[in-house]
Short mmCIF file of C-alpha atoms in Angstrom, two decimals:
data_model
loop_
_atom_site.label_atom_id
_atom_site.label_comp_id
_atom_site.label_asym_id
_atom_site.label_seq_id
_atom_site.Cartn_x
_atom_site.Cartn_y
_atom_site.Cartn_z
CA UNK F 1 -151.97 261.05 201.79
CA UNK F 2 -155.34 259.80 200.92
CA UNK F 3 -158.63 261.84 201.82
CA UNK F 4 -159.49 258.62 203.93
CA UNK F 5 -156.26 258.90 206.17
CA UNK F 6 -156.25 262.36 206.66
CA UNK F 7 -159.62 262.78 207.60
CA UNK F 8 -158.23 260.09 210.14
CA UNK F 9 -155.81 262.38 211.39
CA UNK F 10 -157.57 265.31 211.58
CA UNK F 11 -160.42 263.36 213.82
CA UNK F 12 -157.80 261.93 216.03
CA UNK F 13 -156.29 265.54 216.87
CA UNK F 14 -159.67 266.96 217.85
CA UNK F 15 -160.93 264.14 220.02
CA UNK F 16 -157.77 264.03 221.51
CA UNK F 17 -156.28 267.56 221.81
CA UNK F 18 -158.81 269.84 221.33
CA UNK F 19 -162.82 268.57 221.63
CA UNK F 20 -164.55 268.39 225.23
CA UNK F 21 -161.05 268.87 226.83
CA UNK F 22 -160.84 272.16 225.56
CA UNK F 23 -161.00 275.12 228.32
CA UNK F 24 -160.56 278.74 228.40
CA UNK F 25 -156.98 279.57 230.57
CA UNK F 26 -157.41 282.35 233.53
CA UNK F 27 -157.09 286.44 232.46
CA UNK F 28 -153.23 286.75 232.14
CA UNK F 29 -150.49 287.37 229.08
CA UNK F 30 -149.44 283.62 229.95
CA UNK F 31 -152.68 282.56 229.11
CA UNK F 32 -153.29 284.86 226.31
CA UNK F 33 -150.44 283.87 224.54
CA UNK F 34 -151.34 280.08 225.35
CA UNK F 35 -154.60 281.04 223.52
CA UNK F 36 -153.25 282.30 220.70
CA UNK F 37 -150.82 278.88 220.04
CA UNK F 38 -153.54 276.78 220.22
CA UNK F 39 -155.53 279.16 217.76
CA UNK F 40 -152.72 279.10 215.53
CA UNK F 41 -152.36 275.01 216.11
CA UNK F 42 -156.05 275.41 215.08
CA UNK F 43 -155.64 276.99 212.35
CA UNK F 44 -152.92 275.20 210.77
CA UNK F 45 -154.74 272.01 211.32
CA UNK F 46 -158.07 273.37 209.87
CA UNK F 47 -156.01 274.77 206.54
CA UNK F 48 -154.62 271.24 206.11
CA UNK F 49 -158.08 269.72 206.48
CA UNK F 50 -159.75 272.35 203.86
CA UNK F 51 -156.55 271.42 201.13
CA UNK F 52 -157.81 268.17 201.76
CA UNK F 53 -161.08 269.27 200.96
CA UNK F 54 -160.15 271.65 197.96
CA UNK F 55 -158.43 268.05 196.76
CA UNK F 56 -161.75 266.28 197.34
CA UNK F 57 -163.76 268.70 195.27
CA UNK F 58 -161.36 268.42 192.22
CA UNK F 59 -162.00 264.49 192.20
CA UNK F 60 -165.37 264.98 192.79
CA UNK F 61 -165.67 267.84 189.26
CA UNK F 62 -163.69 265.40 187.44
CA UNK F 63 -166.08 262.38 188.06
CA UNK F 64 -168.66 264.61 187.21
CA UNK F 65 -167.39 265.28 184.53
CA UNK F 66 -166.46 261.71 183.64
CA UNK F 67 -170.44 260.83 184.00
CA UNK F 68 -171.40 264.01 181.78
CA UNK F 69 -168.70 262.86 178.68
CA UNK F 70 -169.96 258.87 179.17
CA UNK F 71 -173.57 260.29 179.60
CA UNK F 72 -173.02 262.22 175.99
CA UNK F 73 -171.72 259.00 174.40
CA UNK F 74 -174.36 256.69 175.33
CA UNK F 75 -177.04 259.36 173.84
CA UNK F 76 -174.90 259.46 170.80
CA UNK F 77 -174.86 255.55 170.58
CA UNK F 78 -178.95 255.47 171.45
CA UNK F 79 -179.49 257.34 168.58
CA UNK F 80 -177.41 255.70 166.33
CA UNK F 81 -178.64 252.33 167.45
CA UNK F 82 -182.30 253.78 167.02
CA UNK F 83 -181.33 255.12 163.40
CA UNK F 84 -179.34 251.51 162.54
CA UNK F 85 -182.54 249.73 163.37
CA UNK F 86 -184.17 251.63 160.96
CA UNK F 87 -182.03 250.39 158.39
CA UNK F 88 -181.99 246.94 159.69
CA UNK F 89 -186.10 247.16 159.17
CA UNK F 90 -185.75 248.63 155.78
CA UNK F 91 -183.01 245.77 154.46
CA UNK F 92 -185.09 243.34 155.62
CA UNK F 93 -188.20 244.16 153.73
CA UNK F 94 -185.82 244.63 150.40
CA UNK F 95 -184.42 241.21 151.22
CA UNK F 96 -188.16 239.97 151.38
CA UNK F 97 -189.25 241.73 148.62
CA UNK F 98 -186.18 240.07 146.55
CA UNK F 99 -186.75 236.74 148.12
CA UNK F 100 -190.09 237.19 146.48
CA UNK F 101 -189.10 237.67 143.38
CA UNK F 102 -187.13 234.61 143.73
CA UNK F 103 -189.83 233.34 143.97
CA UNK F 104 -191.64 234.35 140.71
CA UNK F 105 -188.12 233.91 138.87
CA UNK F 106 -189.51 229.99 139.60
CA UNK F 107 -192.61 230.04 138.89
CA UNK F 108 -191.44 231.92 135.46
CA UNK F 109 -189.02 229.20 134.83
CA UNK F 110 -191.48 226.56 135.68
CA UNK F 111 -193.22 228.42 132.89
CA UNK F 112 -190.63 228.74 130.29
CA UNK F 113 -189.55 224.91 131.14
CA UNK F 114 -192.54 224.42 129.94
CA UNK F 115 -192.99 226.44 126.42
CA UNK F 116 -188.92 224.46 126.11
CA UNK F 117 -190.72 221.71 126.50
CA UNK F 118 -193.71 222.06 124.14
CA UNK F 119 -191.08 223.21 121.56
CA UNK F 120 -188.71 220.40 121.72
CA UNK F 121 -192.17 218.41 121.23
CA UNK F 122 -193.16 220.13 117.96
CA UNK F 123 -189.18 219.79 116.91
CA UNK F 124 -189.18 216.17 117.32
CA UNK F 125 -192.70 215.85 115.24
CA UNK F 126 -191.51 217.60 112.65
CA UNK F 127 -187.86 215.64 112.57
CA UNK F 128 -190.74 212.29 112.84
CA UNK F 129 -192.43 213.56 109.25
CA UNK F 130 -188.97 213.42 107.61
CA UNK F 131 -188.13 210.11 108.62
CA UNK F 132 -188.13 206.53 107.17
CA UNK F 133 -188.40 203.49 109.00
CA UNK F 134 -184.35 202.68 110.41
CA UNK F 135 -183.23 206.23 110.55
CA UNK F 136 -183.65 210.13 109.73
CA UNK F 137 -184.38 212.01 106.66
CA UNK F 138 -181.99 214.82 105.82
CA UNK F 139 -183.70 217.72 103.80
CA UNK F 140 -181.72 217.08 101.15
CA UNK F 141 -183.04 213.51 100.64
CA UNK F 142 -186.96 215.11 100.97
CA UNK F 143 -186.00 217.63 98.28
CA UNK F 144 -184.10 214.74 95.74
CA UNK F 145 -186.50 212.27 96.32
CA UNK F 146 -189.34 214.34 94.73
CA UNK F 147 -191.57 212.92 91.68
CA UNK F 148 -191.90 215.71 90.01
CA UNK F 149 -190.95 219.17 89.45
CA UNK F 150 -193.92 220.32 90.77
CA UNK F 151 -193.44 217.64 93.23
CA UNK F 152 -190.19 219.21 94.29
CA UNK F 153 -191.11 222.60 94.14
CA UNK F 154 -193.90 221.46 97.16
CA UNK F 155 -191.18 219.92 99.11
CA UNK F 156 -188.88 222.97 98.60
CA UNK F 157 -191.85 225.36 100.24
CA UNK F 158 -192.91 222.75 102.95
CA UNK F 159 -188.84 222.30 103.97
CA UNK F 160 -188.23 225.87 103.95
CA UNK F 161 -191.40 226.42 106.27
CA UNK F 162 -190.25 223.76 108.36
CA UNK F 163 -186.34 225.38 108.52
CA UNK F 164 -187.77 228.70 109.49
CA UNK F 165 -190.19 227.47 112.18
CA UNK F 166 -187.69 225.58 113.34
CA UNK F 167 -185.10 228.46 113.45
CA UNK F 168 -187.90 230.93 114.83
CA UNK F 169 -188.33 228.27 117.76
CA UNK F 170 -184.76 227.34 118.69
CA UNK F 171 -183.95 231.32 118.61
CA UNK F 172 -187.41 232.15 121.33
CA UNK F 173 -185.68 229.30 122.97
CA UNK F 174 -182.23 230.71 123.31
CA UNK F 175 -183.96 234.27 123.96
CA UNK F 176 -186.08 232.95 126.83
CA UNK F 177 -182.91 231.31 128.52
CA UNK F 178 -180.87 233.84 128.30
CA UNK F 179 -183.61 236.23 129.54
CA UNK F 180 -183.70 233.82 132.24
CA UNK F 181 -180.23 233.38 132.77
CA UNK F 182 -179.87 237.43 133.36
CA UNK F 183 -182.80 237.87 135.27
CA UNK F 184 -181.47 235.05 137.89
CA UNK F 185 -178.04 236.34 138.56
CA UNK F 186 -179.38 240.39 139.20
CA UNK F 187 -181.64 238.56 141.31
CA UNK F 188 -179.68 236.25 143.02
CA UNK F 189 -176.96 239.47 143.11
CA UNK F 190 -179.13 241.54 144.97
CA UNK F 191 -180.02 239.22 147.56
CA UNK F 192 -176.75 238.30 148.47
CA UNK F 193 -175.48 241.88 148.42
CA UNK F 194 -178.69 242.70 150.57
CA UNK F 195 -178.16 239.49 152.84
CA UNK F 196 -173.89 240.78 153.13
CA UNK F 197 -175.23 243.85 154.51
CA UNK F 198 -177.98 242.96 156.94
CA UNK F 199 -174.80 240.44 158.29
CA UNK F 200 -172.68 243.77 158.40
CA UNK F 201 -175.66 245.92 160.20
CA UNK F 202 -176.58 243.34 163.00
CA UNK F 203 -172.77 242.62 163.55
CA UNK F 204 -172.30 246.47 164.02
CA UNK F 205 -175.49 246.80 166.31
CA UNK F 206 -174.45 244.31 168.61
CA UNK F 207 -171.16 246.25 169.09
CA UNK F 208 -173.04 249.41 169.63
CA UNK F 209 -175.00 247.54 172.23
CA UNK F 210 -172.02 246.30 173.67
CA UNK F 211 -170.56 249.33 174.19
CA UNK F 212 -173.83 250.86 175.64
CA UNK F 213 -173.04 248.62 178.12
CA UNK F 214 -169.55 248.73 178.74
CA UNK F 215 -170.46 252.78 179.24
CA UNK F 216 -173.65 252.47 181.50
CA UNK F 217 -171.26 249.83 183.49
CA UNK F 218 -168.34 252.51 184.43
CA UNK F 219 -171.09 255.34 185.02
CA UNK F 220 -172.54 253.09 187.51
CA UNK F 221 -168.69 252.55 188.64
CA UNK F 222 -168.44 256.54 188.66
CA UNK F 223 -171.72 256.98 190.61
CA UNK F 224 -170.53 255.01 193.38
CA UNK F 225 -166.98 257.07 193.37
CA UNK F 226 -168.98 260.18 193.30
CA UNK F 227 -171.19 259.03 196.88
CA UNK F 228 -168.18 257.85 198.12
CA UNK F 229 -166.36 261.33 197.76
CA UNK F 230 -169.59 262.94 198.40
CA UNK F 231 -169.91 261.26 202.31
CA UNK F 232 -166.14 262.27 202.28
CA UNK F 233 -166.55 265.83 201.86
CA UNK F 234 -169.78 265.77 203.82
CA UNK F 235 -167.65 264.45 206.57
CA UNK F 236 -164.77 266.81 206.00
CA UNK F 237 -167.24 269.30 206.01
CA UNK F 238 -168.41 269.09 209.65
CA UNK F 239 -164.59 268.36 211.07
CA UNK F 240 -163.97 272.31 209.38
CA UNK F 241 -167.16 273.19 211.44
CA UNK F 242 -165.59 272.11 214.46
CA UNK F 243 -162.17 273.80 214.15
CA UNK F 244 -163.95 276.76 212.85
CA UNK F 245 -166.08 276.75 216.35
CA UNK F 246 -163.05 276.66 218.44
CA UNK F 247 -161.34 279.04 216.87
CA UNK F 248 -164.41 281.59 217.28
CA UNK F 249 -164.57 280.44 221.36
CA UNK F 250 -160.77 281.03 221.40
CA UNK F 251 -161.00 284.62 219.12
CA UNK F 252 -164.18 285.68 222.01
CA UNK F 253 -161.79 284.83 225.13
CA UNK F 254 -158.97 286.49 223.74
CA UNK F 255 -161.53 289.50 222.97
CA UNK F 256 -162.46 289.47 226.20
CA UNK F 257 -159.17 289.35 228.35
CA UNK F 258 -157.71 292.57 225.73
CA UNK F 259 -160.53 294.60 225.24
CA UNK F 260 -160.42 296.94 228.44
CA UNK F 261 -156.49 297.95 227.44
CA UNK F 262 -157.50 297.69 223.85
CA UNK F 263 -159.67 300.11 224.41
CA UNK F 264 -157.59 302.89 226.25
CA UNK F 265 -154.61 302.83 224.18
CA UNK F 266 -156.69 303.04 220.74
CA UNK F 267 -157.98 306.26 222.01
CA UNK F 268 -154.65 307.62 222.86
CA UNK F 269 -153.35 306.08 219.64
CA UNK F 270 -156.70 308.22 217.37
CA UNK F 271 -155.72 311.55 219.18
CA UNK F 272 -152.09 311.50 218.12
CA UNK F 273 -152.70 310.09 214.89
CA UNK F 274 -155.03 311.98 213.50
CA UNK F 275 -154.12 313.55 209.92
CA UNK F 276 -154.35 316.79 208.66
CA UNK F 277 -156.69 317.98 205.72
CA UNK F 278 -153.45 318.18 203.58
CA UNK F 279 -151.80 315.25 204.75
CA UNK F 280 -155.06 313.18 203.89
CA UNK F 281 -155.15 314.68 200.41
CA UNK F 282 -151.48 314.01 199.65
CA UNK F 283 -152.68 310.62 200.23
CA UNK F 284 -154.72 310.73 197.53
CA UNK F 285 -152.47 310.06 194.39
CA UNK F 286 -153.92 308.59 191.35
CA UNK F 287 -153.35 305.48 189.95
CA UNK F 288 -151.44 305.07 187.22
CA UNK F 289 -153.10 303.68 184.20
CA UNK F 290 -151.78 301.01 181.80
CA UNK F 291 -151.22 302.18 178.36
CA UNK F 292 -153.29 299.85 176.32
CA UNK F 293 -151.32 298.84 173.33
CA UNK F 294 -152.70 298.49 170.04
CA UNK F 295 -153.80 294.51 169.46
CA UNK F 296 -153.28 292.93 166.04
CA UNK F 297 -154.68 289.92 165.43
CA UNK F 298 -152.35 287.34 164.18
CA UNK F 299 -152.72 286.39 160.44
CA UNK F 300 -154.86 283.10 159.49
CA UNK F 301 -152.50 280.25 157.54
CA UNK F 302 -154.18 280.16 153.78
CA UNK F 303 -155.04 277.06 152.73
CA UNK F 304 -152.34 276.17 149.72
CA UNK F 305 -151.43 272.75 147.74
CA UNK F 306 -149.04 271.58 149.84
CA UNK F 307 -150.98 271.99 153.27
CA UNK F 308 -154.25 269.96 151.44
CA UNK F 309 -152.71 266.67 152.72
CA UNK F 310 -152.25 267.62 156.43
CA UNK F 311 -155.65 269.32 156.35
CA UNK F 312 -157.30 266.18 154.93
CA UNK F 313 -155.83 263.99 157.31
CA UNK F 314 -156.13 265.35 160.40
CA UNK F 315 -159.55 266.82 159.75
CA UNK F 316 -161.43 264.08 161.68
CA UNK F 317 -158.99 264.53 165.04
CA UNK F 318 -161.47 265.83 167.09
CA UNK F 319 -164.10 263.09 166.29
CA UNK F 320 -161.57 260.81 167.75
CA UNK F 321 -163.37 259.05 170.63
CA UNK F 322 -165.80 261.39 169.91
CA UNK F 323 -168.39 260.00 167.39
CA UNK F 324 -170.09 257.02 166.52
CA UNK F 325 -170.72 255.12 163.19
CA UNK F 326 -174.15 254.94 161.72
CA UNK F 327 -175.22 253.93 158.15
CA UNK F 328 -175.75 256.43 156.01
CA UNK F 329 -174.41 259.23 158.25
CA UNK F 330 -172.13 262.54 157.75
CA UNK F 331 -174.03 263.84 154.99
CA UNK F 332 -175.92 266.65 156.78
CA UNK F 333 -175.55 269.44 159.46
CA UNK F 334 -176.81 267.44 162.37
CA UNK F 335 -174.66 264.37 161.40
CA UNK F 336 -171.53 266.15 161.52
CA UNK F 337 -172.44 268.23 164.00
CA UNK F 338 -172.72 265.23 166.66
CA UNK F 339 -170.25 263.11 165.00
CA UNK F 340 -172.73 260.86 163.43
CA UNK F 341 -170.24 259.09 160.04
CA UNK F 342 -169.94 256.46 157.98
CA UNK F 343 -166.71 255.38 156.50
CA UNK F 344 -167.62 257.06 152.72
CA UNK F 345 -169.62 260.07 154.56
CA UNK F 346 -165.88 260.59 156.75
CA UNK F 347 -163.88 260.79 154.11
CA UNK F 348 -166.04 262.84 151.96
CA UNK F 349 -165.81 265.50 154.70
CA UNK F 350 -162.25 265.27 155.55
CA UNK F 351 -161.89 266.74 151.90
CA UNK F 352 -164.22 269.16 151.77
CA UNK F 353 -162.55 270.26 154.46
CA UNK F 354 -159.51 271.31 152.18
CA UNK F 355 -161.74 272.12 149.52
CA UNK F 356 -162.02 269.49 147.64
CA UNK F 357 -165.12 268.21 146.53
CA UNK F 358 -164.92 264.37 146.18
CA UNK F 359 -168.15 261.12 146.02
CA UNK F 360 -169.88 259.97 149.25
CA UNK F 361 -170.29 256.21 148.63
CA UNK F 362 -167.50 253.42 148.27
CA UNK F 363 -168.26 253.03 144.15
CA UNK F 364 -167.86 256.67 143.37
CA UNK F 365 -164.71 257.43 145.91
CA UNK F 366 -162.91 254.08 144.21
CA UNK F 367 -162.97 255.88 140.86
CA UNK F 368 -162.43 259.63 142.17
CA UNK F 369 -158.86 259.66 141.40
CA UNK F 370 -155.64 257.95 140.32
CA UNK F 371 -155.86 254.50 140.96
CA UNK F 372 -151.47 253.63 142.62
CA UNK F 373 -150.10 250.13 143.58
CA UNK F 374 -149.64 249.65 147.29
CA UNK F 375 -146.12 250.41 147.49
CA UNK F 376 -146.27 253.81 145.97
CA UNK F 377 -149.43 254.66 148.33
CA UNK F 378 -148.87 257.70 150.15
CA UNK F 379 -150.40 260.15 153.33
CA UNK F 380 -153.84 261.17 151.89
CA UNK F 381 -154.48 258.34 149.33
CA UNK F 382 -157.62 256.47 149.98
CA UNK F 383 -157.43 252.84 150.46
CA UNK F 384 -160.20 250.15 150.14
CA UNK F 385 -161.31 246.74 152.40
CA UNK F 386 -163.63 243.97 151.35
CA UNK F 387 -166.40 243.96 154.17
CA UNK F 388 -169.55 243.20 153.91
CA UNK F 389 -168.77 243.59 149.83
CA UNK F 390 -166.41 244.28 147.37
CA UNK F 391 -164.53 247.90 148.02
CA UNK F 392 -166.94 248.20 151.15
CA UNK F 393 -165.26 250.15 153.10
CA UNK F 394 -162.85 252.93 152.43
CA UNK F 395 -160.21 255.35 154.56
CA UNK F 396 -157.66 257.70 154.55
CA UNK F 397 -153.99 256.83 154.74
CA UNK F 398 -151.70 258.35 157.05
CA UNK F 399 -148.59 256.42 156.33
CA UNK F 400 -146.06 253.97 158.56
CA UNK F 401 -149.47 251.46 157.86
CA UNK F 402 -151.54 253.53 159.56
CA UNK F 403 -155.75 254.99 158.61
CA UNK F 404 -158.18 257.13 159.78
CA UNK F 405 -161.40 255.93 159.06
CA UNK F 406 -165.15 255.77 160.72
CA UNK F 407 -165.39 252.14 161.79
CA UNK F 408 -168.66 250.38 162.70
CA UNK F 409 -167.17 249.27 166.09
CA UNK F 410 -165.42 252.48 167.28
CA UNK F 411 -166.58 255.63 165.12
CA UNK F 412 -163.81 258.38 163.89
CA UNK F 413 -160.62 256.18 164.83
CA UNK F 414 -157.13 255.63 163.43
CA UNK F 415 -156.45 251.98 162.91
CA UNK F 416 -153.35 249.44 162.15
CA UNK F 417 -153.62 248.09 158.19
CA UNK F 418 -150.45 246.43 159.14
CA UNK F 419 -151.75 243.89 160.72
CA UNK F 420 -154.91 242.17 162.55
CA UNK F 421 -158.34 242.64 161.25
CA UNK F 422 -158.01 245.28 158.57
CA UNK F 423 -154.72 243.74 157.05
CA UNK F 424 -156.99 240.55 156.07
CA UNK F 425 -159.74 243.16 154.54
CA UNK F 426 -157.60 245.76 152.74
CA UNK F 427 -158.03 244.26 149.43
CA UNK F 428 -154.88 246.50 147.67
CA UNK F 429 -157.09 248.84 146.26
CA UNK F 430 -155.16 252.89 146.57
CA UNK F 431 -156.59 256.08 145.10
CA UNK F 432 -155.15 259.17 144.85
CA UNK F 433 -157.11 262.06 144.65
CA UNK F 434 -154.77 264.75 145.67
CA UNK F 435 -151.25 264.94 143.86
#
């Protein structure tokens, strides 16, 4: 029965049986006893109303408590949000400070256009001394066609200044390409890897945000479940007032109808009764005292080789529903402490959790082990998905397609590979650390 309908009831038999209409029957045993079925009437009623109030005060301690869990969350969230923004401010001045030097990369290539072009000038002016009206001079023909032998010795030196300023320029040339060339794609590398991640951080915020809301949204649902049972109780309350009035009017008449024969045949009843010294010390026995027994405490499991696996991947249990992702997080007291991870951070303290002492980002935990194809992966074995980059995000496996992981969108959680989102992003990538 709901709180509602038996706070119903219990109104209804009051008004009707036993509010104003109430009255005190005349000094007799017939009325006496009359008295004492209505106080146990009373009674009965008023222990059915306070169950229903004992029921009302468990809801009420688990909304409460509700509130106090969704209340933790959203501070856990605030901060992270506050933290992520951060991060969001920080990528975005490295992705302006490389979109500068984008910038300069052009105004540098504007710049070695223009010593290309200045060379291939000299090149063709020198290619223009060698030739002959109709066509081109090889160096060959220069060098036969001389008068002399000191003619030829001339054109020997001048063509073999000309070969080696020519070679010096056409190798600056390649050099300042290729120069260029690398300088453009580390640049051009950067940025996008900078622009992947700003995608990845604002996608992540706005589910953090989201779920600020979704939270604030049932506390306000919880708040108005709480008032409701509060006005419940408070009227619950003053119904158990009521019965507990009658039942003192009906105690006082009963009081007064039984004292004067009360009173005679307790004396009668204290002068036969009363008990000798000895009788009274008889009485007296001691207790008899428990034997405490002696309390071992039970022995703690050792950590072995075999038991590394199931320590590693159940470590992050408790964060379940219980933590929230940020960037960069899980690599200090405080982190853990509140739950605070990232997916490298996670799984570099599910580890050292069994003792083992593995990388905190995605590049070093990709290379931490032995790297197995997917269909010898195992419990344990870390496995890889392309996210905002190559290998950027990482888990553990559990097994039956299953990984526990710090996700942007839900913190510590254990998601379906399988299928869905992280099927499309698991890019086949396994590493075993532990064999």
């Amino acid at each position: 029965m709901t709180l509602k309908k038996r706070l119903l009831v219990l109104n209804t038999t009051i008004f009707l049986g036993l509010g104003s209409a109430f009255s005190i029957p005349g000094v007799n045993a017939e009325s006496i006893n009359k008295l004492e079925n209505q106080k146990s009437q009373i009674q009965q009623q008023r222990s059915n109303l306070q169950a229903t109030l004992a029921e009302a005060d468990k809801e009420l301690v688990s909304v409460l408590k509700e509130i106090a869990e969704l209340n933790a969350k959203i501070t856990k969230v605030e901060k992270a949000i506050e933290d992520n923004n951060k991060l969001i401010a920080e990528t975005e001045t490295n992705i302006a400070g490389t979109k500068a030097e984008v910038d300069q990369l052009k105004k540098e290539m504007a710049i070695i256009q223009e010593r290309i072009e200045k060379r291939s000038a000299i090149l063709k002016q020198r290619a223009q001394s060698f030739q002959e009206s109709g066509g081109s001079v090889a160096y060959l023909d220069v060098l036969l066609g001389a008068s002399s032998f000191s003619d030829f010795v001339d054109r020997v030196g001048a063509v073999t200044t000309f070969v080696q300023a020519d070679k010096q320029l056409l190798e600056e040339q390649e050099q300042d390409k290729k120069a260029f060339e690398e300088k453009k794609a580390a640049v051009e590398e950067e940025l996008a890897g900078l622009t992947s991640m700003m995608t990845e951080l604002k996608g992540m915020q706005a589910t953090m945000e989201e779920q600020k809301q979704q939270n604030s949204s049932l506390i306000q649902q919880l708040k108005e479940k709480e008032n409701s049972i509060a006005d419940k109780k408070a009227k619950l309350q003053s119904e158990d007032v009521k019965y507990a009035s009658l039942i003192a009017q009906i105690e006082q008449s009963i009081a007064a109808q039984t004292a004067p024969a009360a009173q005679s045949v307790q004396a009668a009843q204290s002068v036969a009764s009363a008990p000798s010294d000895s009788a009274a010390v008889n009485k007296q026995k001691p207790a008899a005292q428990k034997t405490k027994g002696s309390s071992t405490s039970a022995p703690k499991p050792s950590v072995n080789g075999g038991s590394a696996i199931s320590i590693v991947t159940t470590a992050g249990n408790k964060y379940i529903g219980n933590s929230v992702y940020v960037f960069g997080g899980g690599r200090n007291a405080y982190d853990i402490a509140n739950g605070r991870f990232d997916c490298s951070g996670f799984v570099h303290w599910s580890f050292s959790q069994a003792g083992i002492s593995v990388g905190a980002s995605t590049d070093s935990l990709k290379f931490a082990g032995r790297q197995v194809s997917t269909s010898d992966m195992r419990a344990g074995d870390l496995v890889f998905f392309d996210t905002y980059k190559r290998d950027g995000h990482v888990g553990i496996y559990l097994g039956g397609g299953k990984f526990i992981g710090s996700q942007s969108s839900t913190g510590v959680a254990i998601a379906n590979m399988s299928s869905g989102y992280w099927k499309t992003k698991f890019n086949g990538r396994v590493v075993r650390i532990i064999e």
